[in-house]
Tab-separated table of C-alpha atoms in Angstrom:
chain	number	residue	atom	x	y	z
A	1	MET	CA	77.185	141.031	47.579
A	2	SER	CA	76.712	138.770	50.589
A	3	ALA	CA	76.372	135.026	50.216
A	4	ARG	CA	72.798	135.118	51.526
A	5	LYS	CA	71.792	137.767	48.965
A	6	LEU	CA	73.393	135.783	46.185
A	7	VAL	CA	71.512	132.638	47.149
A	8	LEU	CA	68.252	134.580	47.251
A	9	LEU	CA	69.013	136.105	43.850
A	10	LEU	CA	69.697	132.700	42.350
A	11	ALA	CA	66.478	131.362	43.815
A	12	VAL	CA	64.519	134.301	42.378
A	13	CYS	CA	66.070	133.973	38.960
A	14	SER	CA	65.442	130.261	38.977
A	15	THR	CA	61.808	130.903	39.753
A	16	ILE	CA	61.623	133.499	37.013
A	17	SER	CA	63.167	131.153	34.469
A	18	PHE	CA	60.583	128.558	35.311
A	19	ILE	CA	57.837	131.159	34.972
A	20	SER	CA	59.144	132.019	31.445
A	21	CYS	CA	61.998	134.447	32.006
A	22	ASP	CA	63.137	136.356	28.948
A	23	ILE	CA	66.616	134.747	29.143
A	24	GLU	CA	67.972	131.379	30.098
A	25	VAL	CA	69.799	132.008	33.410
A	26	PRO	CA	73.015	129.882	33.848
A	27	ILE	CA	71.863	128.605	37.225
A	28	LYS	CA	74.013	125.458	37.184
A	29	GLU	CA	77.227	127.362	36.491
A	30	MET	CA	76.413	130.037	39.052
A	31	VAL	CA	75.614	127.458	41.773
A	32	THR	CA	78.841	125.587	40.981
A	33	ALA	CA	80.793	128.823	41.286
A	34	ARG	CA	79.121	129.654	44.590
A	35	THR	CA	79.770	126.162	46.010
A	36	THR	CA	83.409	126.187	44.912
A	37	ILE	CA	83.932	129.609	46.500
A	38	GLU	CA	82.529	128.262	49.804
A	39	LYS	CA	84.934	125.298	49.648
A	40	ALA	CA	87.825	127.676	49.044
A	41	ARG	CA	86.840	129.646	52.103
A	42	GLN	CA	86.666	126.414	54.167
A	43	VAL	CA	90.312	125.695	53.389
A	44	LEU	CA	91.222	129.277	54.372
A	45	ALA	CA	91.786	130.595	50.850
A	46	ASP	CA	91.231	134.101	52.185
A	47	THR	CA	94.516	133.512	54.080
A	48	TYR	CA	96.530	131.305	51.723
A	49	ASP	CA	95.341	132.561	48.279
A	50	PRO	CA	93.236	135.717	48.626
A	51	GLU	CA	94.017	136.801	45.057
A	52	ASN	CA	92.242	133.921	43.305
A	53	LEU	CA	89.446	133.939	45.887
A	54	ASN	CA	88.755	137.635	45.305
A	55	LYS	CA	88.760	137.087	41.523
A	56	ALA	CA	86.266	134.271	41.931
A	57	VAL	CA	83.943	136.458	43.965
A	58	GLU	CA	84.339	139.311	41.438
A	59	GLU	CA	83.441	137.062	38.475
A	60	LEU	CA	80.398	135.704	40.317
A	61	ASN	CA	79.222	139.262	40.933
A	62	LYS	CA	79.696	140.016	37.223
A	63	SER	CA	77.661	136.958	36.354
A	64	HIS	CA	74.859	138.299	38.508
A	65	GLY	CA	75.076	141.668	36.735
A	66	PHE	CA	74.871	140.027	33.349
A	67	VAL	CA	71.747	138.173	34.439
A	68	VAL	CA	70.151	141.434	35.479
A	69	ASN	CA	71.065	142.921	32.087
A	70	LYS	CA	69.708	139.837	30.310
A	71	LYS	CA	73.097	138.784	28.967
A	72	ALA	CA	72.883	135.053	29.540
A	73	ALA	CA	76.018	134.067	27.630
A	74	ASP	CA	78.185	136.581	29.470
A	75	ALA	CA	76.625	135.503	32.784
A	76	LYS	CA	77.535	131.898	32.055
A	77	THR	CA	81.104	132.797	31.082
A	78	SER	CA	81.669	134.803	34.292
A	79	ALA	CA	80.186	132.020	36.423
A	80	ILE	CA	82.582	129.494	34.857
A	81	LYS	CA	85.534	131.827	35.433
A	82	ALA	CA	84.443	132.306	39.061
A	83	ALA	CA	84.436	128.541	39.591
A	84	ASP	CA	87.874	128.238	37.939
A	85	TYR	CA	89.381	130.948	40.160
A	86	ALA	CA	87.859	129.344	43.262
A	87	GLU	CA	89.201	125.929	42.257
A	88	ALA	CA	92.658	127.452	41.787
A	89	ALA	CA	92.414	128.937	45.276
A	90	ILE	CA	91.493	125.496	46.631
A	91	GLN	CA	94.455	123.829	44.959
A	92	ILE	CA	96.806	126.298	46.587
A	93	SER	CA	95.066	126.533	49.998
A	94	LEU	CA	93.997	122.958	50.671
A	95	PRO	CA	97.514	121.457	51.234
A	96	LYS	CA	98.409	124.435	53.411
A	97	ALA	CA	95.216	124.068	55.457
A	98	VAL	CA	95.933	120.362	55.984
A	99	ASP	CA	99.481	121.150	57.108
A	100	ALA	CA	98.278	123.918	59.434
A	101	ASN	CA	95.695	121.675	61.098
A	102	LEU	CA	98.190	118.847	61.331
A	103	GLU	CA	100.743	121.123	62.985
A	104	GLU	CA	98.160	122.407	65.471
A	105	ALA	CA	97.030	118.869	66.285
A	106	LYS	CA	100.614	117.723	66.825
A	107	THR	CA	101.349	120.713	69.065
A	108	LEU	CA	98.296	119.971	71.221
A	109	TYR	CA	99.201	116.284	71.248
A	110	GLN	CA	102.756	117.039	72.421
A	111	GLU	CA	101.420	119.321	75.163
A	112	ALA	CA	99.074	116.555	76.224
A	113	ASP	CA	101.980	114.135	76.211
A	114	ARG	CA	103.973	116.469	78.497
A	115	LEU	CA	100.941	116.504	80.781
A	116	ASN	CA	101.214	112.717	80.979
A	117	ALA	CA	97.957	112.187	79.076
A	118	GLU	CA	99.052	108.685	78.163
A	119	LYS	CA	98.556	107.791	81.832
A	120	PHE	CA	95.700	110.103	82.785
A	121	ALA	CA	93.557	109.792	79.592
A	122	SER	CA	94.938	106.816	77.727
A	123	ASP	CA	91.909	106.193	75.439
A	124	GLN	CA	91.616	109.833	74.344
A	125	PHE	CA	95.373	110.034	73.911
A	126	ALA	CA	95.330	106.996	71.621
A	127	ALA	CA	92.410	108.438	69.599
A	128	ALA	CA	94.270	111.720	69.042
A	129	GLU	CA	97.381	109.863	67.931
A	130	ALA	CA	95.346	107.735	65.513
A	131	ALA	CA	93.711	110.835	63.967
A	132	ILE	CA	97.103	112.464	63.391
A	133	THR	CA	98.524	109.295	61.839
A	134	GLU	CA	95.513	108.868	59.532
A	135	THR	CA	95.756	112.511	58.453
A	136	GLU	CA	99.383	112.026	57.449
A	137	THR	CA	98.530	108.843	55.540
A	138	LEU	CA	95.729	110.554	53.584
A	139	LYS	CA	97.991	113.494	52.832
A	140	ASN	CA	100.750	111.248	51.526
A	141	ASP	CA	98.159	109.496	49.311
A	142	HIS	CA	97.180	112.946	47.958
A	143	ASN	CA	93.659	112.453	49.288
A	144	LEU	CA	93.662	116.049	50.476
A	145	TRP	CA	89.966	116.631	51.101
A	146	ASP	CA	89.736	113.561	53.338
A	147	ALA	CA	93.069	114.552	54.919
A	148	PHE	CA	91.625	118.009	55.623
A	149	ALA	CA	88.530	116.553	57.292
A	150	LYS	CA	90.611	114.150	59.362
A	151	SER	CA	93.041	116.926	60.336
A	152	LYS	CA	90.164	118.852	61.908
A	153	GLU	CA	89.245	115.721	63.869
A	154	ALA	CA	92.869	115.439	64.988
A	155	VAL	CA	92.863	119.041	66.243
A	156	THR	CA	89.655	118.454	68.220
A	157	ALA	CA	90.847	115.135	69.670
A	158	SER	CA	94.246	116.520	70.687
A	159	GLY	CA	92.643	119.551	72.314
A	160	GLN	CA	90.274	117.363	74.298
A	161	VAL	CA	93.012	115.042	75.565
A	162	LYS	CA	95.105	118.039	76.612
A	163	GLU	CA	92.183	119.400	78.649
A	164	ALA	CA	91.631	115.986	80.241
A	165	ALA	CA	95.292	115.799	81.270
A	166	LEU	CA	95.247	119.359	82.609
A	167	ALA	CA	92.308	118.436	84.820
A	168	ARG	CA	94.477	115.807	86.519
A	169	LEU	CA	97.314	118.232	87.246
A	170	PRO	CA	95.984	119.254	90.709
A	171	GLU	CA	95.860	115.575	91.653
A	172	LEU	CA	99.522	115.171	90.737
A	173	THR	CA	100.378	118.322	92.687
A	174	GLU	CA	98.586	116.925	95.733
A	175	GLU	CA	100.509	113.655	95.396
A	176	LEU	CA	103.746	115.634	95.257
A	177	SER	CA	102.826	117.438	98.500
A	178	ALA	CA	102.126	114.113	100.221
A	179	MET	CA	105.519	112.767	99.127
A	180	LYS	CA	107.277	115.877	100.434
A	181	LYS	CA	105.487	115.388	103.747
A	182	ASP	CA	106.798	111.800	103.883
A	183	VAL	CA	110.308	113.095	103.244
A	184	GLY	CA	109.969	115.598	106.090
A	185	GLU	CA	108.765	112.917	108.494
A	186	LEU	CA	111.569	110.548	107.532
A	187	LYS	CA	114.180	113.288	107.976
A	188	SER	CA	112.995	113.735	111.564
A	189	LEU	CA	113.810	110.093	112.335
A	190	LYS	CA	117.122	108.534	113.237
A	191	LEU	CA	118.447	107.230	109.915
A	192	SER	CA	121.677	105.674	108.718
A	193	ASP	CA	124.019	107.752	106.542
A	194	GLN	CA	122.939	105.799	103.473
A	195	GLN	CA	119.263	106.362	104.252
A	196	LYS	CA	119.874	110.092	104.794
A	197	GLN	CA	121.523	110.279	101.366
A	198	GLN	CA	118.585	108.480	99.755
A	199	ILE	CA	116.096	110.856	101.318
A	200	ASP	CA	118.132	113.940	100.348
A	201	GLU	CA	118.248	112.745	96.727
A	202	ALA	CA	114.516	112.078	96.787
A	203	ALA	CA	113.892	115.587	98.141
A	204	SER	CA	115.923	117.118	95.274
A	205	LYS	CA	113.944	115.143	92.687
A	206	LEU	CA	110.670	116.243	94.220
A	207	ASP	CA	111.765	119.891	94.133
A	208	ARG	CA	112.592	119.527	90.428
A	209	ALA	CA	109.260	117.766	89.852
A	210	GLY	CA	107.506	120.749	91.401
A	211	GLU	CA	109.239	123.087	88.949
A	212	LEU	CA	108.224	120.874	86.023
A	213	LEU	CA	104.597	120.792	87.146
A	214	GLY	CA	104.662	124.574	87.155
A	215	GLN	CA	105.650	124.323	83.479
A	216	ASN	CA	102.835	121.818	82.745
A	217	ASN	CA	105.456	119.145	82.164
A	218	ALA	CA	103.714	116.438	84.129
A	219	LYS	CA	105.345	113.586	82.230
A	220	GLU	CA	108.893	114.367	83.349
A	221	ALA	CA	107.615	115.405	86.776
A	222	ALA	CA	105.834	112.072	87.178
A	223	SER	CA	109.002	110.226	86.170
A	224	LEU	CA	111.013	112.040	88.857
A	225	MET	CA	108.271	111.424	91.386
A	226	ILE	CA	108.365	107.706	90.624
A	227	GLU	CA	112.138	107.645	91.160
A	228	ALA	CA	111.816	109.596	94.411
A	229	GLY	CA	108.985	107.313	95.506
A	230	VAL	CA	111.202	104.252	95.179
A	231	SER	CA	113.790	105.783	97.529
A	232	ILE	CA	111.128	106.993	99.967
A	233	ASN	CA	109.456	103.587	100.106
A	234	THR	CA	112.791	101.808	100.549
A	235	VAL	CA	113.704	103.933	103.560
A	236	LYS	CA	110.163	103.856	104.898
A	237	MET	CA	110.045	100.059	104.760
A	238	ALA	CA	113.406	99.829	106.529
A	239	VAL	CA	112.180	102.199	109.250
A	240	GLN	CA	108.902	100.313	109.515
A	241	LYS	CA	110.816	97.073	109.889
A	242	VAL	CA	112.739	98.413	112.871
A	243	SER	CA	109.570	99.921	114.288
A	244	ALA	CA	107.768	96.620	113.770
A	245	ARG	CA	110.355	94.730	115.822
A	246	ASP	CA	110.086	97.360	118.563
A	247	LYS	CA	106.297	96.976	118.540
A	248	ILE	CA	106.602	93.211	118.786
A	249	ALA	CA	108.926	93.541	121.774
A	250	ALA	CA	106.583	96.030	123.431
A	251	LEU	CA	103.577	93.781	122.860
A	252	ARG	CA	105.417	90.821	124.363
A	253	LYS	CA	106.095	92.910	127.485
A	254	GLU	CA	102.435	93.835	127.698
A	255	VAL	CA	101.506	90.167	127.422
A	256	GLU	CA	103.853	89.319	130.306
A	257	MET	CA	102.369	92.114	132.396
A	258	LEU	CA	98.890	90.825	131.601
A	259	LYS	CA	99.916	87.374	132.779
A	260	LYS	CA	101.091	88.851	136.074
A	261	GLU	CA	97.719	90.518	136.400
A	262	ARG	CA	96.172	87.043	136.138
A	263	GLY	CA	95.334	87.400	132.480
A	264	SER	CA	95.965	83.692	131.937
A	265	ALA	CA	93.030	82.909	134.221
A	266	TYR	CA	90.566	84.989	132.236
A	267	ALA	CA	92.029	85.189	128.703
A	268	GLY	CA	94.375	82.238	128.402
A	269	GLU	CA	93.377	81.357	124.838
A	270	ASP	CA	93.688	84.966	123.739
A	271	ILE	CA	97.188	85.243	125.214
A	272	ALA	CA	98.242	82.068	123.397
A	273	ALA	CA	96.825	83.492	120.138
A	274	ILE	CA	98.716	86.768	120.647
A	275	THR	CA	101.989	84.907	121.119
A	276	ALA	CA	101.370	82.875	117.950
A	277	THR	CA	100.506	85.997	115.933
A	278	LEU	CA	103.644	87.810	117.105
A	279	ASN	CA	105.732	84.786	116.154
A	280	GLU	CA	104.217	84.939	112.664
A	281	ALA	CA	104.998	88.655	112.449
A	282	GLU	CA	108.637	88.051	113.347
A	283	SER	CA	108.879	85.298	110.754
A	284	LEU	CA	107.461	87.618	108.077
A	285	LEU	CA	109.979	90.317	108.995
A	286	ASP	CA	112.784	87.794	108.590
A	287	GLN	CA	111.431	87.128	105.102
A	288	GLU	CA	111.453	90.872	104.290
A	289	LYS	CA	107.639	90.868	104.154
A	290	THR	CA	107.233	94.021	106.204
A	291	GLU	CA	103.721	94.958	105.099
A	292	GLU	CA	102.374	91.503	105.931
A	293	ALA	CA	104.195	91.640	109.276
A	294	LEU	CA	102.597	94.996	110.106
A	295	LYS	CA	99.173	93.508	109.443
A	296	LYS	CA	99.965	90.675	111.864
A	297	ILE	CA	101.117	93.183	114.483
A	298	SER	CA	97.861	95.079	114.078
A	299	GLU	CA	96.015	91.783	114.521
A	300	ALA	CA	98.018	91.078	117.698
A	301	GLU	CA	97.163	94.532	119.050
A	302	GLN	CA	93.469	93.822	118.575
A	303	GLN	CA	93.848	90.428	120.250
A	304	LEU	CA	95.668	92.042	123.166
A	305	ALA	CA	92.946	94.660	123.584
A	306	SER	CA	90.368	91.860	123.719
A	307	ALA	CA	92.452	89.886	126.242
A	308	LYS	CA	92.855	92.961	128.453
A	309	GLU	CA	89.126	93.586	128.379
A	310	LYS	CA	88.350	89.969	129.305
A	311	THR	CA	90.890	90.078	132.126
A	312	THR	CA	89.618	93.369	133.490
A	313	ARG	CA	86.059	92.072	133.336
A	314	GLY	CA	87.080	88.893	135.182
A	315	LEU	CA	88.891	90.877	137.861
A	316	ALA	CA	85.911	93.195	138.197
A	317	LEU	CA	83.528	90.281	138.717
A	318	GLU	CA	85.929	88.714	141.194
A	319	LYS	CA	86.270	91.988	143.072
A	320	ALA	CA	82.499	92.320	143.144
A	321	LYS	CA	82.130	88.954	144.884
A	322	SER	CA	84.902	89.760	147.358
A	323	VAL	CA	83.539	93.133	148.365
A	324	GLU	CA	79.987	91.816	148.594
A	325	LYS	CA	81.258	89.209	151.056
A	326	MET	CA	82.936	91.968	153.070
A	327	LEU	CA	79.682	93.919	153.047
A	328	GLU	CA	77.780	90.916	154.345
A	329	GLU	CA	80.297	90.362	157.161
A	330	ALA	CA	80.235	94.059	158.095
A	331	ARG	CA	76.436	93.973	158.436
A	332	LYS	CA	76.628	90.893	160.655
A	333	LYS	CA	79.249	92.456	162.946
A	334	ASP	CA	77.483	95.815	163.208
A	335	THR	CA	74.780	94.506	165.561
A	336	LYS	CA	74.262	97.918	167.143
A	337	ASN	CA	74.009	99.761	163.801
A	338	MET	CA	76.922	101.995	164.775
A	339	PHE	CA	78.142	102.076	161.173
A	340	LYS	CA	74.842	101.753	159.321
A	341	THR	CA	75.402	104.901	157.254
A	342	GLU	CA	78.890	103.815	156.174
A	343	ILE	CA	77.715	100.276	155.364
A	344	ASP	CA	74.811	101.648	153.303
A	345	ASN	CA	77.251	103.903	151.452
A	346	ALA	CA	79.454	100.923	150.693
A	347	ASP	CA	76.381	99.035	149.453
A	348	THR	CA	75.582	101.930	147.098
A	349	MET	CA	79.156	101.934	145.801
A	350	ILE	CA	78.950	98.202	145.108
A	351	GLY	CA	75.682	98.729	143.223
A	352	ASP	CA	77.325	101.450	141.150
A	353	GLY	CA	80.216	99.104	140.406
A	354	LYS	CA	77.830	96.398	139.171
A	355	ASN	CA	76.114	98.903	136.885
A	356	LEU	CA	79.504	99.862	135.471
A	357	ILE	CA	80.191	96.191	134.726
A	358	GLU	CA	76.904	95.974	132.838
A	359	SER	CA	77.892	99.007	130.734
A	360	GLY	CA	81.315	97.521	129.992
A	361	SER	CA	83.244	100.031	132.111
A	362	TYR	CA	85.274	97.378	133.913
A	363	THR	CA	88.205	99.530	135.073
A	364	GLU	CA	85.825	102.107	136.544
A	365	SER	CA	83.848	99.342	138.262
A	366	ILE	CA	87.001	98.013	139.932
A	367	ALA	CA	87.780	101.518	141.217
A	368	LYS	CA	84.271	101.746	142.656
A	369	PHE	CA	84.613	98.319	144.359
A	370	GLU	CA	87.996	99.330	145.815
A	371	GLU	CA	86.435	102.498	147.204
A	372	ALA	CA	83.752	100.385	148.881
A	373	GLU	CA	86.439	97.966	150.103
A	374	ALA	CA	88.434	100.789	151.683
A	375	LEU	CA	85.315	102.065	153.432
A	376	LEU	CA	84.482	98.596	154.773
A	377	ASN	CA	88.081	98.142	155.949
A	378	SER	CA	87.909	101.422	157.833
A	379	ILE	CA	84.704	100.256	159.520
A	380	GLY	CA	86.471	97.088	160.627
A	381	ILE	CA	89.419	99.016	161.960
A	382	ALA	CA	87.214	101.536	163.746
A	383	SER	CA	85.372	98.760	165.552
A	384	GLU	CA	88.467	97.186	167.091
A	385	LYS	CA	88.497	97.367	170.874
A	386	ASP	CA	92.218	97.881	171.357
A	387	ARG	CA	92.390	101.390	169.871
A	388	LEU	CA	93.345	104.285	172.145
A	389	GLY	CA	90.878	107.125	172.372
A	390	ALA	CA	92.504	110.420	171.414
A	391	ASP	CA	95.633	109.592	169.452
A	392	ASP	CA	94.382	106.461	167.633
A	393	SER	CA	97.471	104.582	168.937
A	394	THR	CA	98.223	101.206	170.548
A	395	ILE	CA	101.224	99.699	172.298
A	396	ASN	CA	102.666	96.454	170.895
A	397	ARG	CA	104.384	93.698	172.879
A	398	GLU	CA	107.792	95.327	172.536
A	399	GLY	CA	106.452	98.498	174.127
A	400	LYS	CA	106.492	100.519	170.891
A	401	LYS	CA	103.685	102.882	170.069
A	402	ILE	CA	101.720	101.737	166.978
A	403	TYR	CA	99.376	103.854	164.847
A	404	LYS	CA	96.708	102.252	162.638
A	405	VAL	CA	95.820	104.174	159.492
A	406	ILE	CA	92.089	104.951	159.407
A	407	TYR	CA	89.734	105.729	156.529
A	408	ASP	CA	87.982	109.059	156.424
A	409	LYS	CA	86.560	110.045	153.057
A	410	LYS	CA	86.635	113.785	153.814
A	411	LYS	CA	89.940	113.900	155.707
A	412	ARG	CA	92.123	110.984	154.682
A	413	ASP	CA	95.043	109.891	156.862
A	414	CYS	CA	98.511	110.812	155.623
A	415	LEU	CA	101.950	110.905	157.267
A	416	TRP	CA	101.625	114.648	157.732
A	417	ARG	CA	98.292	114.373	159.604
A	418	ILE	CA	99.491	111.363	161.641
A	419	ALA	CA	102.558	113.347	162.790
A	420	GLY	CA	100.207	116.133	163.848
A	421	LYS	CA	98.185	113.648	165.911
A	422	VAL	CA	101.047	111.823	167.639
A	423	TYR	CA	103.724	114.543	167.830
A	424	LYS	CA	101.592	117.692	167.666
A	425	ASN	CA	104.029	118.750	164.932
A	426	GLU	CA	103.209	117.858	161.325
A	427	ARG	CA	106.795	118.527	160.136
A	428	LEU	CA	108.058	115.509	162.057
A	429	TRP	CA	106.386	113.115	159.572
A	430	PRO	CA	109.823	111.970	158.190
A	431	LEU	CA	110.433	110.215	161.561
A	432	ILE	CA	107.438	107.966	160.890
A	433	TYR	CA	108.471	107.419	157.247
A	434	VAL	CA	112.040	106.406	158.106
A	435	ALA	CA	110.892	104.064	160.890
A	436	ASN	CA	108.435	102.266	158.579
A	437	LYS	CA	110.242	102.202	155.218
A	438	GLU	CA	109.646	98.486	154.822
A	439	GLN	CA	105.924	98.990	154.340
A	440	ILE	CA	105.854	102.568	153.036
A	441	LYS	CA	107.099	102.451	149.428
A	442	ASP	CA	105.859	105.960	148.669
A	443	PRO	CA	105.374	108.544	151.466
A	444	ASP	CA	102.407	109.931	149.535
A	445	LEU	CA	100.687	106.551	149.378
A	446	ILE	CA	99.479	104.797	152.568
A	447	PHE	CA	96.434	102.571	153.088
A	448	PRO	CA	93.740	102.097	155.733
A	449	GLY	CA	94.643	99.314	158.168
A	450	GLN	CA	98.421	99.740	157.950
A	451	ARG	CA	100.192	99.841	161.320
A	452	PHE	CA	103.101	102.206	161.697
A	453	VAL	CA	105.666	102.279	164.513
A	454	ILE	CA	105.724	105.748	166.075
A	455	PRO	CA	109.307	106.417	167.207
A	456	GLU	CA	110.170	108.767	170.043
A	457	ILE	CA	111.322	112.261	169.147
A	458	PRO	CA	115.139	112.425	169.520
A	459	GLU	CA	116.229	114.333	172.609
A	460	LYS	CA	117.974	117.672	172.095
A	461	LYS	CA	121.553	118.189	173.278
A	462	ASP	CA	122.171	120.702	176.090
A	463	LYS	CA	124.483	123.662	175.607
A	464	SER	CA	127.551	122.023	177.230
A	465	GLU	CA	127.169	118.926	175.068
A	466	LYS	CA	126.719	121.186	172.086
A	467	LYS	CA	129.999	123.012	172.798
A	468	GLU	CA	131.897	119.741	173.163
A	469	SER	CA	130.269	118.495	170.001
A	470	ASP	CA	131.233	121.671	168.168
A	471	LYS	CA	134.820	121.155	169.212
A	472	ASP	CA	134.767	117.571	167.983
A	473	THR	CA	133.058	118.336	164.686
A	474	GLY	CA	134.675	121.607	163.905
A	475	GLY	CA	131.677	123.727	164.810
A	476	ASP	CA	129.046	122.099	162.526
A	477	THR	CA	125.652	123.537	163.573
A	478	THR	CA	123.434	121.675	161.152
A	479	ASP	CA	121.635	119.632	163.852
A	480	THR	CA	121.065	122.706	166.005
A	481	LYS	CA	119.489	124.573	163.114
A	482	THR	CA	117.248	121.630	162.375
A	483	ASP	CA	116.131	121.373	166.034
A	484	THR	CA	115.393	125.058	166.115
A	485	MET	CA	113.366	124.794	162.948
A	486	ASP	CA	111.420	121.870	164.384
A	487	GLU	CA	110.703	123.793	167.574
A	488	LYS	CA	109.190	126.582	165.558
């Protein structure tokens, strides 16, 4: 008979007895038997003592039969026996159920411990440990029912803390990947033998930590990761220290370059502050305070960026005034409006440069002013009266031919084009370059207004001179080949 049916039967019989049943039903004994059987089942008597549990159920069924047959005394006797068998099952099963729950709780707790729950879920971990300890205390005091209840709490608490620790496992795996990346980056750097050994040992520990994480042993993995982290940080700080000194040296060079670019005139206080900050950074490095030194270096970099911006802005404003003055002078000189278009173009460029200043694009504004300056220079050169007509050449006091570089936005002057103008042979440009090396630092970079000496083309040797020369030099024909190439 099912438990539900039995309860219904007892309720019916109880009602009948109150209505004036023919017999006195042993309701109290039967309810006690039923309750005791349920307790036996709670402590897993069907597993640990099925014999007594089955007898208890059998006697309770008999008691029900006796009630139906109006045998009240027999019903009472069977109900009492059922309760006794159930109690016997409890006495055997209860200690075993406590031990089973305690073992399960401890297993879950140990798994949580391996997952480093003490770090990841410290409060839950402590609660699980307390439940296990209390269960053991109650058991030792033979307070088994309370021990059983607490053991179930211990199982639940240990299971929850294990799940909490498992949830943090991906985070630990991600941290491990980041550390391995650091190791890879450090290995790519130039390290001392000792530093290489430290990094190799750290790499081995991280590999082992990865294996342990795969086994859900986060506690040992975390311990190895901490050890590896110490080595990684030691080498990293040493590398950063060297890098920091290199950065300081580089920043000092930039400061000196800024001074040469007249930075002191526009950002003198900033430059002084940069120098002071770099001095502080060096002092911190001497004190092995690398992290603080790096912060100072970062501060110096920001100060330098500000100083450069102030300097560039100052130079841009200065250039604007200079080129505006040139524009004004060009307008005054161009009384016949021969260069009105060019002057207007220069004016537009200057306006664009001013707009760039307003938008904070100082470097671009300087480039725009220089473009206008070059155009105005070319106008000045073009208006000189001493220029020759076709070849753009003059003769100086020593009788040497001089060429003045002109500005043409669409077809800029270069040594190659100048050679074409004066020699009718562009490949002879090296003659001009060699003759004017003092003012031509880069053959690809010449400026409007420069004056270049145009040397004469060397005369070629006649055949008789060539034969004599061949005899003297052993027949070297290099010059002849060059002349022939030039002729072509």
